Amino acid sequence: MPIIYNEQEKTITLHTQNTSYQMKVGPCDLLLHTYYGPRAQGDMSWCLSFRDRGFSGNPYDAKLLRGISADTLPMEYPCEGSGDFRAPAFSVRRANGAVGCDLRYVSHEIKPGKYALDGLPTVYADGEEAETLEVTLADEAAGVRVLLQYGVFPALDVITRAARIENCGEGSVLLQAAASASLDFVSGDWDVMHFYGRHAGERAVGRAPIEQRELLIGSRRGTSSHQQSPFVILADRETTELHGRCVGMSLLYSGSFSCNASRDQFGTTRAVMGIQSEHFDYPLEPGEVFQAPELALVYSGEGLARLSQRFHRMVSQHVCRGPWKNRRRPVLLNNWEATGMDFTGERILNIAKTAAELGVEMLVLDDGWFGARNDDNAGLGDWTVNTEKLGCTMGELADKIRGMGMKFGLWIEPEMVNEDSDRYREHPDWALCIPGKAPVMGRNQLVLDFSRPEVVDAIFEQIAQVLDECRADYVKMDMNRSITDVYSAVWPDQSQGKILYQYVLGVYRFMEMLLERYPNLLLEGCSGGGGRFDAGMLYYCPQIWCSDNTDAIDRVRIQYGTSFGFPLRTMGAHVSAVPNGDTRRKTPFHTRAVVAMAGTFGYELDLNLISDEEKKQVPAQIEAFKKYWNLLHNGLFYRLTDVMQNRQEAAWMMVEEDGSEALVNIVVLDSTGNNPNRFVRCMGLTPGASYKDEESGMVYDANALMAQGLPMPMVQYPRWPVKVTPNEYDAFQIHLVRI
Ligand code: GLA
């Protein structure tokens, strides 16, 4: 039984295979949080300290028991107005304008299976893989009831949380904050690890101590954003890749979010995570409900690698859906970096022909095929094929490409409109815009009001006609600006605070319609690269274009940061031309392939324009990907170097779950003359076993590889008489097989 209620102790304990989580109905029916950590038994309320503390108030019904305070006890779902002055998960403005309520435990229910959320992504389970706990808290006088939802996945070591708020009163209430979850840890020195960046530089790893001040991570951009990821880790100050405790929080939501991490005056660390409460004023009329998105939690007592591996399994097997979930993805070629919007049908076919000859399996036609889209100032919103540019219909182009033995895919950006488009000229009110205010432009485009079902439906219908015509095997769904001017022409003024949330639901509905109409479609997410790379999106698309930056060396860092929360198989990664368009850096063709294989693997260049020597490498690269993909996409992933600190080399490896084989990947980031001997310490091999390097025949002891390390391979350069240590940007893949 993963969920156990102990009537006497009034504890509810959630057990996964290796972890436990506990809450307790405390005095005055306050719902207290007593534990989250390695699997443990019994009533943990010995961790609670009931001390009378100055300036920490008490519930009225505690009477003279001044040790009872929501300000000092670890709270399961802290609310503003209860006397808890720390960051709240929940805040409500009552009909009379007063802010605050006092949520108390009412009841709970344990149910088989995993709860689902209407219109929102969730970690899903088949039948008995999960159990659900629902706890009702209420403040009847304030007119609010909160249903705390918990999903327990024993085999995955995952616990999910969400919250459903209902107006159970007679007047309207205004939700001002409704986080998905809050976690209080009564002990420990914690850091928060967060994943920050910018367009073309996503998910660098930041690590900051949590102290007695609030540390805010989040996005106000209407999307999960390039700048911060809705995935954070609380890590013990000593925690490393293989040691120490850490807790990951992954929000299944693709809009504005926040995570507030702080330490209180008595040493309890709190992290509150969920939808961003700025720009969120959500009125609820009597009987109406608001559903907060889901947050997935993983605890690891064995360092960050185990934490990531648990998230990887969760995302791969219980978030991603559809026929592509566990299949090797086709090796694709996308024309964007080869042509931009300056192409003809003939040029595309020419690119496709060589690609097909070299073994590429799918051609993706990117931006520029529709309306008057010849640069990025016009055309968005007009999803009609530019047959003049293509010299044929989309159906004919797709047929020709299929005739070459390849699949065919198409780029779309449904949420956007250019002022210079027929769509905008016909329906200017479909764009988000504040009356009387000139909108902020982004890439010279406006955001369509996806909080309106009729807008979503109209765009869908037009795009679907094209997809029907060309029977697209794949769609890349892009989103290329942040959201501003949040005002919808159809929503009443007092409901404008709902728009951003409703917008995200509209995007999810659009994707769900795509998947329903095209059950075999491979959908790739994108937002100027990885601006909407989150677990919510991955419920609809099993892969997301990881970054617009395809420079192999920058990508090593971007994919490193992404790997903390997301498996390699979700990261769109392609080999592109050099010098790189973003960085002007030149890296070897082989290195670009090694880095792209730590992702979905494909090409983003015109293969007609590479050297004959490189052309010869393409079939070999594709063959290597086919050979290793199972290991790359399903193996246990280990980061062997900290790419944020180690500027010498980046290394990562995948190990088959039973330890029978492994693939070590090394990219040389920097080199110096007469440089010291370098070694890469392996992880996750079977202790005591021996492994053979498939290529060199060399046999290594696993313990030694994990302690002393694998020597950096030596390289034979053409004009050198002996093998030397590699050059800057060289890369290696070492396939180790247990013997
Ligand atoms: C975004 C994407 C790119 C490409 C362009 C097209 O920037 O991330 O891959 O599709 O849009 O405009």
PDB file of C-alpha atoms in Angstrom, residues 165-276:
ATOM      1  CA  ILE A 165      -9.599  25.337  -5.594  1.00  0.00           C
ATOM      2  CA  GLU A 166     -13.355  25.678  -5.342  1.00  0.00           C
ATOM      3  CA  ASN A 167     -15.458  28.622  -4.386  1.00  0.00           C
ATOM      4  CA  CYS A 168     -17.840  27.005  -1.913  1.00  0.00           C
ATOM      5  CA  GLY A 169     -19.256  30.284  -0.645  1.00  0.00           C
ATOM      6  CA  GLU A 170     -21.960  32.657  -1.758  1.00  0.00           C
ATOM      7  CA  GLY A 171     -19.930  35.583  -3.063  1.00  0.00           C
ATOM      8  CA  SER A 172     -17.170  35.750  -5.620  1.00  0.00           C
ATOM      9  CA  VAL A 173     -13.565  35.370  -4.498  1.00  0.00           C
ATOM     10  CA  LEU A 174     -10.375  36.386  -6.218  1.00  0.00           C
ATOM     11  CA  LEU A 175      -7.484  33.931  -6.221  1.00  0.00           C
ATOM     12  CA  GLN A 176      -4.221  35.808  -5.955  1.00  0.00           C
ATOM     13  CA  ALA A 177      -1.918  32.843  -5.542  1.00  0.00           C
ATOM     14  CA  ALA A 178      -2.585  29.142  -5.984  1.00  0.00           C
ATOM     15  CA  ALA A 179       0.688  27.250  -6.113  1.00  0.00           C
ATOM     16  CA  SER A 180       0.832  23.613  -7.047  1.00  0.00           C
ATOM     17  CA  ALA A 181       2.781  22.675  -3.938  1.00  0.00           C
ATOM     18  CA  SER A 182       4.930  23.839  -1.096  1.00  0.00           C
ATOM     19  CA  LEU A 183       7.637  21.807   0.614  1.00  0.00           C
ATOM     20  CA  ASP A 184       9.013  22.516   4.080  1.00  0.00           C
ATOM     21  CA  PHE A 185      12.228  20.856   5.302  1.00  0.00           C
ATOM     22  CA  VAL A 186      12.753  21.276   9.012  1.00  0.00           C
ATOM     23  CA  SER A 187      16.495  20.603   8.828  1.00  0.00           C
ATOM     24  CA  GLY A 188      19.454  20.887   6.497  1.00  0.00           C
ATOM     25  CA  ASP A 189      21.544  23.455   4.660  1.00  0.00           C
ATOM     26  CA  TRP A 190      20.064  23.533   1.201  1.00  0.00           C
ATOM     27  CA  ASP A 191      21.082  25.042  -2.094  1.00  0.00           C
ATOM     28  CA  VAL A 192      18.695  25.702  -4.905  1.00  0.00           C
ATOM     29  CA  MET A 193      19.870  24.598  -8.326  1.00  0.00           C
ATOM     30  CA  HIS A 194      18.176  26.455 -11.136  1.00  0.00           C
ATOM     31  CA  PHE A 195      18.560  26.455 -14.889  1.00  0.00           C
ATOM     32  CA  TYR A 196      18.882  29.916 -16.347  1.00  0.00           C
ATOM     33  CA  GLY A 197      19.877  31.487 -19.636  1.00  0.00           C
ATOM     34  CA  ARG A 198      18.752  33.377 -22.688  1.00  0.00           C
ATOM     35  CA  HIS A 199      17.684  32.765 -26.269  1.00  0.00           C
ATOM     36  CA  ALA A 200      20.430  30.595 -27.824  1.00  0.00           C
ATOM     37  CA  GLY A 201      21.905  30.003 -24.380  1.00  0.00           C
ATOM     38  CA  GLU A 202      19.387  28.028 -22.377  1.00  0.00           C
ATOM     39  CA  ARG A 203      19.666  26.166 -19.064  1.00  0.00           C
ATOM     40  CA  ALA A 204      23.027  27.033 -17.597  1.00  0.00           C
ATOM     41  CA  VAL A 205      23.262  25.574 -14.114  1.00  0.00           C
ATOM     42  CA  GLY A 206      23.077  27.982 -11.189  1.00  0.00           C
ATOM     43  CA  ARG A 207      23.462  26.927  -7.575  1.00  0.00           C
ATOM     44  CA  ALA A 208      22.757  29.320  -4.733  1.00  0.00           C
ATOM     45  CA  PRO A 209      22.508  28.806  -0.990  1.00  0.00           C
ATOM     46  CA  ILE A 210      19.035  29.155   0.483  1.00  0.00           C
ATOM     47  CA  GLU A 211      19.263  31.665   3.291  1.00  0.00           C
ATOM     48  CA  GLN A 212      16.910  33.743   5.349  1.00  0.00           C
ATOM     49  CA  ARG A 213      15.612  35.743   2.415  1.00  0.00           C
ATOM     50  CA  GLU A 214      13.370  34.824  -0.459  1.00  0.00           C
ATOM     51  CA  LEU A 215      15.017  33.641  -3.623  1.00  0.00           C
ATOM     52  CA  LEU A 216      12.719  33.846  -6.617  1.00  0.00           C
ATOM     53  CA  ILE A 217      13.076  31.818  -9.768  1.00  0.00           C
ATOM     54  CA  GLY A 218      10.464  32.157 -12.455  1.00  0.00           C
ATOM     55  CA  SER A 219       9.091  33.536 -15.667  1.00  0.00           C
ATOM     56  CA  ARG A 220       6.706  36.420 -16.298  1.00  0.00           C
ATOM     57  CA  ARG A 221       6.825  35.879 -20.061  1.00  0.00           C
ATOM     58  CA  GLY A 222       3.656  33.839 -20.489  1.00  0.00           C
ATOM     59  CA  THR A 223       5.866  30.878 -21.407  1.00  0.00           C
ATOM     60  CA  SER A 224       8.145  28.747 -19.292  1.00  0.00           C
ATOM     61  CA  SER A 225      10.984  30.717 -20.983  1.00  0.00           C
ATOM     62  CA  HIS A 226      14.619  30.575 -22.044  1.00  0.00           C
ATOM     63  CA  GLN A 227      15.562  32.625 -18.990  1.00  0.00           C
ATOM     64  CA  GLN A 228      14.515  30.195 -16.257  1.00  0.00           C
ATOM     65  CA  SER A 229      13.290  26.624 -16.374  1.00  0.00           C
ATOM     66  CA  PRO A 230      10.252  25.359 -14.427  1.00  0.00           C
ATOM     67  CA  PHE A 231      12.507  22.656 -13.101  1.00  0.00           C
ATOM     68  CA  VAL A 232      14.528  23.244  -9.928  1.00  0.00           C
ATOM     69  CA  ILE A 233      16.473  21.106  -7.493  1.00  0.00           C
ATOM     70  CA  LEU A 234      16.948  21.591  -3.796  1.00  0.00           C
ATOM     71  CA  ALA A 235      20.295  20.032  -2.976  1.00  0.00           C
ATOM     72  CA  ASP A 236      22.072  19.586   0.285  1.00  0.00           C
ATOM     73  CA  ARG A 237      25.117  21.848   0.247  1.00  0.00           C
ATOM     74  CA  GLU A 238      27.380  18.764   0.034  1.00  0.00           C
ATOM     75  CA  THR A 239      25.422  16.994  -2.711  1.00  0.00           C
ATOM     76  CA  THR A 240      27.317  15.959  -5.839  1.00  0.00           C
ATOM     77  CA  GLU A 241      26.593  13.794  -8.854  1.00  0.00           C
ATOM     78  CA  LEU A 242      26.884  10.544  -6.869  1.00  0.00           C
ATOM     79  CA  HIS A 243      26.387  11.539  -3.249  1.00  0.00           C
ATOM     80  CA  GLY A 244      23.998  13.395  -1.019  1.00  0.00           C
ATOM     81  CA  ARG A 245      20.339  14.258  -0.828  1.00  0.00           C
ATOM     82  CA  CYS A 246      18.402  16.320  -3.300  1.00  0.00           C
ATOM     83  CA  VAL A 247      14.795  16.956  -4.256  1.00  0.00           C
ATOM     84  CA  GLY A 248      13.733  17.833  -7.793  1.00  0.00           C
ATOM     85  CA  MET A 249      10.582  19.777  -8.637  1.00  0.00           C
ATOM     86  CA  SER A 250       9.359  19.655 -12.220  1.00  0.00           C
ATOM     87  CA  LEU A 251       6.302  21.697 -13.115  1.00  0.00           C
ATOM     88  CA  LEU A 252       4.085  20.322 -15.872  1.00  0.00           C
ATOM     89  CA  TYR A 253       3.103  23.740 -17.106  1.00  0.00           C
ATOM     90  CA  SER A 254       4.273  25.843 -20.038  1.00  0.00           C
ATOM     91  CA  GLY A 255       3.309  29.335 -18.911  1.00  0.00           C
ATOM     92  CA  SER A 256       4.576  31.862 -16.378  1.00  0.00           C
ATOM     93  CA  PHE A 257       5.664  30.165 -13.171  1.00  0.00           C
ATOM     94  CA  SER A 258       7.570  30.845 -10.010  1.00  0.00           C
ATOM     95  CA  CYS A 259       9.555  29.006  -7.392  1.00  0.00           C
ATOM     96  CA  ASN A 260      10.160  30.806  -4.123  1.00  0.00           C
ATOM     97  CA  ALA A 261      12.899  29.267  -1.973  1.00  0.00           C
ATOM     98  CA  SER A 262      13.726  30.586   1.456  1.00  0.00           C
ATOM     99  CA  ARG A 263      14.837  29.634   4.915  1.00  0.00           C
ATOM    100  CA  ASP A 264      12.807  30.844   7.852  1.00  0.00           C
ATOM    101  CA  GLN A 265      13.909  32.326  11.148  1.00  0.00           C
ATOM    102  CA  PHE A 266      14.118  28.912  12.829  1.00  0.00           C
ATOM    103  CA  GLY A 267      15.905  26.977  10.084  1.00  0.00           C
ATOM    104  CA  THR A 268      13.044  25.464   8.086  1.00  0.00           C
ATOM    105  CA  THR A 269      13.595  25.624   4.337  1.00  0.00           C
ATOM    106  CA  ARG A 270      10.553  26.243   2.181  1.00  0.00           C
ATOM    107  CA  ALA A 271      10.078  25.963  -1.581  1.00  0.00           C
ATOM    108  CA  VAL A 272       6.759  27.036  -3.089  1.00  0.00           C
ATOM    109  CA  MET A 273       6.269  26.307  -6.761  1.00  0.00           C
ATOM    110  CA  GLY A 274       3.502  26.787  -9.256  1.00  0.00           C
ATOM    111  CA  ILE A 275       1.848  29.259 -11.528  1.00  0.00           C
ATOM    112  CA  GLN A 276       3.281  32.801 -11.343  1.00  0.00           C
TER     113      GLN A 276
END
